[in-house]
Amino acid sequence: MAKVVVDVMPKPEILDPQGQAVARALPRLGFDGVSDVRQGKHFELEVDDSVDDDTLAKIAEGFLSNPVIEDFVVRRVAE
Amino acid sequence: MAKVVVDVMPKPEILDPQGQAVARALPRLGFDGVSDVRQGKHFELEVDDSVDDDTLAKIAEGFLSNPVIEDFVVRRVAE
Amino acid sequence: MTARIGVITFPGTLDDIDAARAVKYADIEAVSLWHGDHDLKGVDAVVVPGGFSYGDYLRAGAIARFAPVMAKVVDAARGGMPVLGICNGFQILCEAGLLPGALVRNHKLHFVCRDQWLRVENTSTAWTTRYEPGAEILVPVKNGEGAYMADEATLDALEGDGRVVFRYVGGNPNGSRRDIAGISSRDGRIVGLMPHPEHAIDALTGPSDDGLGMFLSALDALQGAAA
Amino acid sequence: MTTLDSVKHAESTPDTALPWAELGLKEDEYARIREILGRRPTDAELAMYSVMWSEHCSYKSSKVHWHYWQENTTEEMRAKMLAGIGENAGVVDVGDGWAVTFKVESHNHPSYVEPYQGAATGVGGIVRDIIAMGARPLAVLDPLRFGAADHPDTKRVLPGVVAGIGGYGNCLGLPNIGGEVVFDPSYQGNPLVNAMCIGAMRSEDLHLAHASGVGNKVMLFGARTGLDGIGGVSVLASETFSGDESGTGRKKLPSVQVGDPFTEKVLIECCMELYREGIVVGIQDLGGAGLSCATSELASAGDGGMRVELDRVPLRATGMTPAEILSSESQERMCAVVKPEDVEAFLRVCRKWDVIATEIGEVTDGDNLVITWHGETVVDVPPRTVAHQGPEYHRPFERPTEQDVLRSATPDLLPRPSTPEELRETILTMISSPNLASREWVTQQYDRYVRGGTVLAQPCDSGMIRIDEETWRGVAAATDCNGRFVKLDPYTGTQLALAEAYRNVATGGATPLGVTNCLNFGSPEDPGVMWQFEQAVKGLAEGCRELGIPVTGGNVSFYNQTGDTAILPTPVVGVLGVIDDVRRRIPTGFGNEAGESLILLGETREELGGSEWAHVVHGHLGGTSPEVDLAREKLLAQILVAGSRDGMVSAAHDLSEGGLAQTVVEMALIGQTGARVVLDPDLDPFVQLFSESAGRVLVAVPRSEELRFTELCSARGLPWRRTGVVVPESDSLEIQDVATFPLDELRTAWEGTLPALFD
Ligand SMILES: Nc1ncnc2c1ncn2[C@@H]1O[C@H](COP(=O)(O)OP(=O)(O)O)[C@@H](O)[C@H]1O
Ligand SMILES: [Mg+2]
């Protein structure tokens, strides 16, 4: 068993209304000094050791993200 | 300037219908070996060096997550 | 003296005109309140209506609860002013800590808009005295993050104190714990619910006029207080 | 290109080669641009011309057929229109000083690539068209087409599209009051996502897009401009939709945009406040072709020139070039023209709503649209040549020979059910088939209640909203198209689409007033497709003339095909109607009155070509489409409107796909009330139950009104037949001598299909 994390983020050139809403709100809440926020998705998967990196990339690219508008990063993490 | 990542996840005892939907769909798409999926949010913040860890924790706890239903992790990452 | 109920508009609020209409149907004056206001214009009660305040991009209600007007609502509510949160308004009241728990993504992950039967479980709150105990009413529900969540201890306490005001009957639309559709504060002055009584004030434009009772109850509460 | 390609630079480097072909321009088109300018264009000018002269923006393949609209719009029809073809959206006068604007548009290709965002931004775009007329958007409808319901890719596309339409429309606070969901394998690689919006205003508030008044300021407001959709428009029109590398050496950019419905909602409220305060002279939305389109259209519709300082545009990305800024399709932006003395007030309203607003230029007394970049002129063009004088193709069109084969393959010899058991089974098969099953899985994701004025919505024939709370005046709308009928006969098929939308509006008790359309076809380079298109336009224009209601606007979408195979020709027709008191609307379900009789209006013939039965049971498409009789449709509508006004009709539902069987099942299920149907003993029950003859509506009439109503029909010459009774105490539907169905059994069959496919 391994734990795998996939982070999916809007591509840099793509509008990120969620991140912008957070960024705009922070100063109103009294938090200064945050110049940019982007918001994406964070997946944590429990996978069998049989699942190789290639398969993980396919899952991330073909299903967890839409490559037209999103980038992803896959990491295996130690438990 | 520093880059800070905040991951917000549903608490273990809270249902995670999004993660479950992913977990259920994977075998249908021909991907076996993924036994559990949880889905949360991933934030990437650009912050001034003046922003300390305390402030970051406040932003994450009081705003980016709702402690009733979510846990969070804050990390500073090297650029 | 006629009663006056404030209806808050945040950027992204949608059902403010509906809430104001419902207030007027109950012969109460509707006063519109702006998210940036620092006072409540002397109203006797407040409705926090539905919609997607600030887009609800982070989490429903998460940004709205920090609006200046909400600070005033929190103070007034703690002082006993009747407050009704509908849908996004309920989410905002939970985020603001006026009501316990949280509203999360619907179990089927879809926005759901449908006519929904509710049982009125508590008819002693400021917003429900016009209903018969156990009455079943038909009002629209429409939300994407409407599943009520709280830990077991909180749920038990809510049940024990009679603070579950509305429960879904005939099917739970969103996976709410214990079929909870709406809850109240301990003193019954603050009520939050996901379904939309303001869309059920006329059988022509809604499934029934069952929702009007909530606004008429508020009228009674306010007039009773004045008398 | 590292040096700025200014006009001066272009003049001094006449031989520099520009990538006109990559931008979708033809050689003669590029030559014409050079001729208009008397020099080579700058790259910014080339970007403008190429997007504005694309199929999507210039209608270059379709415009030669627009004479049909002109020829068929009589003075009387024109008199009802406050704005028509050529404006952002058509506007009709609905009485009492109210003007209503409505339009349908496609967002097909982006929705295949990114279903959620493609559909969402489709809604966003059409809503801005409505705002740009000066109206408050009030409702949306969404005609959709997908591949086979059980195809795995449909499971990717449909849920995403539906969630996107809901996600955007719900967040704007616009009730969704109708639409279509149709499955056919021809849409497999090319779903159709059309979106319609309706808005209302007081007639005097009508705003047209024009920039007049020398010295008036040009204000850009709404979202920042980013790198989204650059080249998107020309890509849509250039026979591929896989992205395109326009711009100056950037990596491939997605041609899909991400919508921000919250920004659009705030933009709506901001515009409404600007209109209320009377501080807008002219306004234009930024849609396809972004600033290129907005500035050239505003300038060419005004009486002078315009100067724009492009470096003032608020940007979201760094290092954007003038050409990129001009062609960016970032969403949620508008462009307004205001008097200099109103600029402060304009900015104040924008600040209130937290909307970014920037003065980017002004109206000049010159003739040209002049755009500068840090002081240097990068565009200097006559705006009409960009906006309105694009190329016009005379594409060949010809009726394909296979059309004869198709029409001779009639459904006559297909085996039919005949015993009561077979008929019973067929009814259950039909009502649970993907095209006839309940749409609730879809429509449940749409808010129909917001604004509190919806009096009819799904699953009724038309949507209806109240527009005036004092007088109860309202409007109704429906969209329709049966692509199989259009395939069998594009002229008649399009008239059938018109007839159905018209009938659906009347079925709710409203009087049809105007028409919009979205013509979805395959490649215009295929003469057979072009023939379908020409026939469709002619059919629609002539049909509207016969009905006496004008086409007020519309949209064309070509290149809808997978490989060489075109979609079923799909000219979606939207009809708008008015009702002076929405309390008189006719509901769809049985059981609104104590005793009701069922009257079938119209005539049933054996018409099964292109029918849902042939499709579902035999996978067959061939023969001739049903006949269309528009004079009859008009009479039928008048009777329904009279029936609504005088309280003679307590429920009504038209007969379309699936025929009488489908209609009566739906009326029983919607009303949760049983009925007994008595078929005509002299006619084949199968034909009565499943024929799709046009011009028919099943009405429920209170017993007390039956005589008055049927006498009215007889007097006016509308055929009718008493077809049964509603049985309020019953929970089953009996079709005499055929079968009795418990309502629960019907409900399970009708409602189970889409959840089983998509949950
Ligand atoms: N995509 C959609 N969005 C909203 N409403 C829809 C959609 N598809 C179908 N509907 C609604 O579902 C009902 C049934 O659709 P349909 O069978 O196509 O109607 P009709 O045959 O009367 O044109 C109608 O009320 C229609 O407006
Ligand atoms: Mg119909």
PDB file of C-alpha atoms and ligand atoms in Angstrom, chain D residues 461 500 504 653-654 656, ligand 2:
ATOM      1  CA  ASP D 461     -44.307  22.465 -23.086  1.00  0.00           C
ATOM      2  CA  GLU D 500     -43.697  22.803 -32.530  1.00  0.00           C
ATOM      3  CA  ASN D 504     -45.657  24.779 -27.262  1.00  0.00           C
ATOM      4  CA  HIS D 653     -49.964  19.225 -23.678  1.00  0.00           C
ATOM      5  CA  ASP D 654     -48.967  19.007 -27.293  1.00  0.00           C
ATOM      6  CA  SER D 656     -44.774  15.488 -30.569  1.00  0.00           C
TER       7      SER D 656
HETATM    8 MG    MG E   2     -44.261  19.965 -26.390  1.00  0.00          MG
END
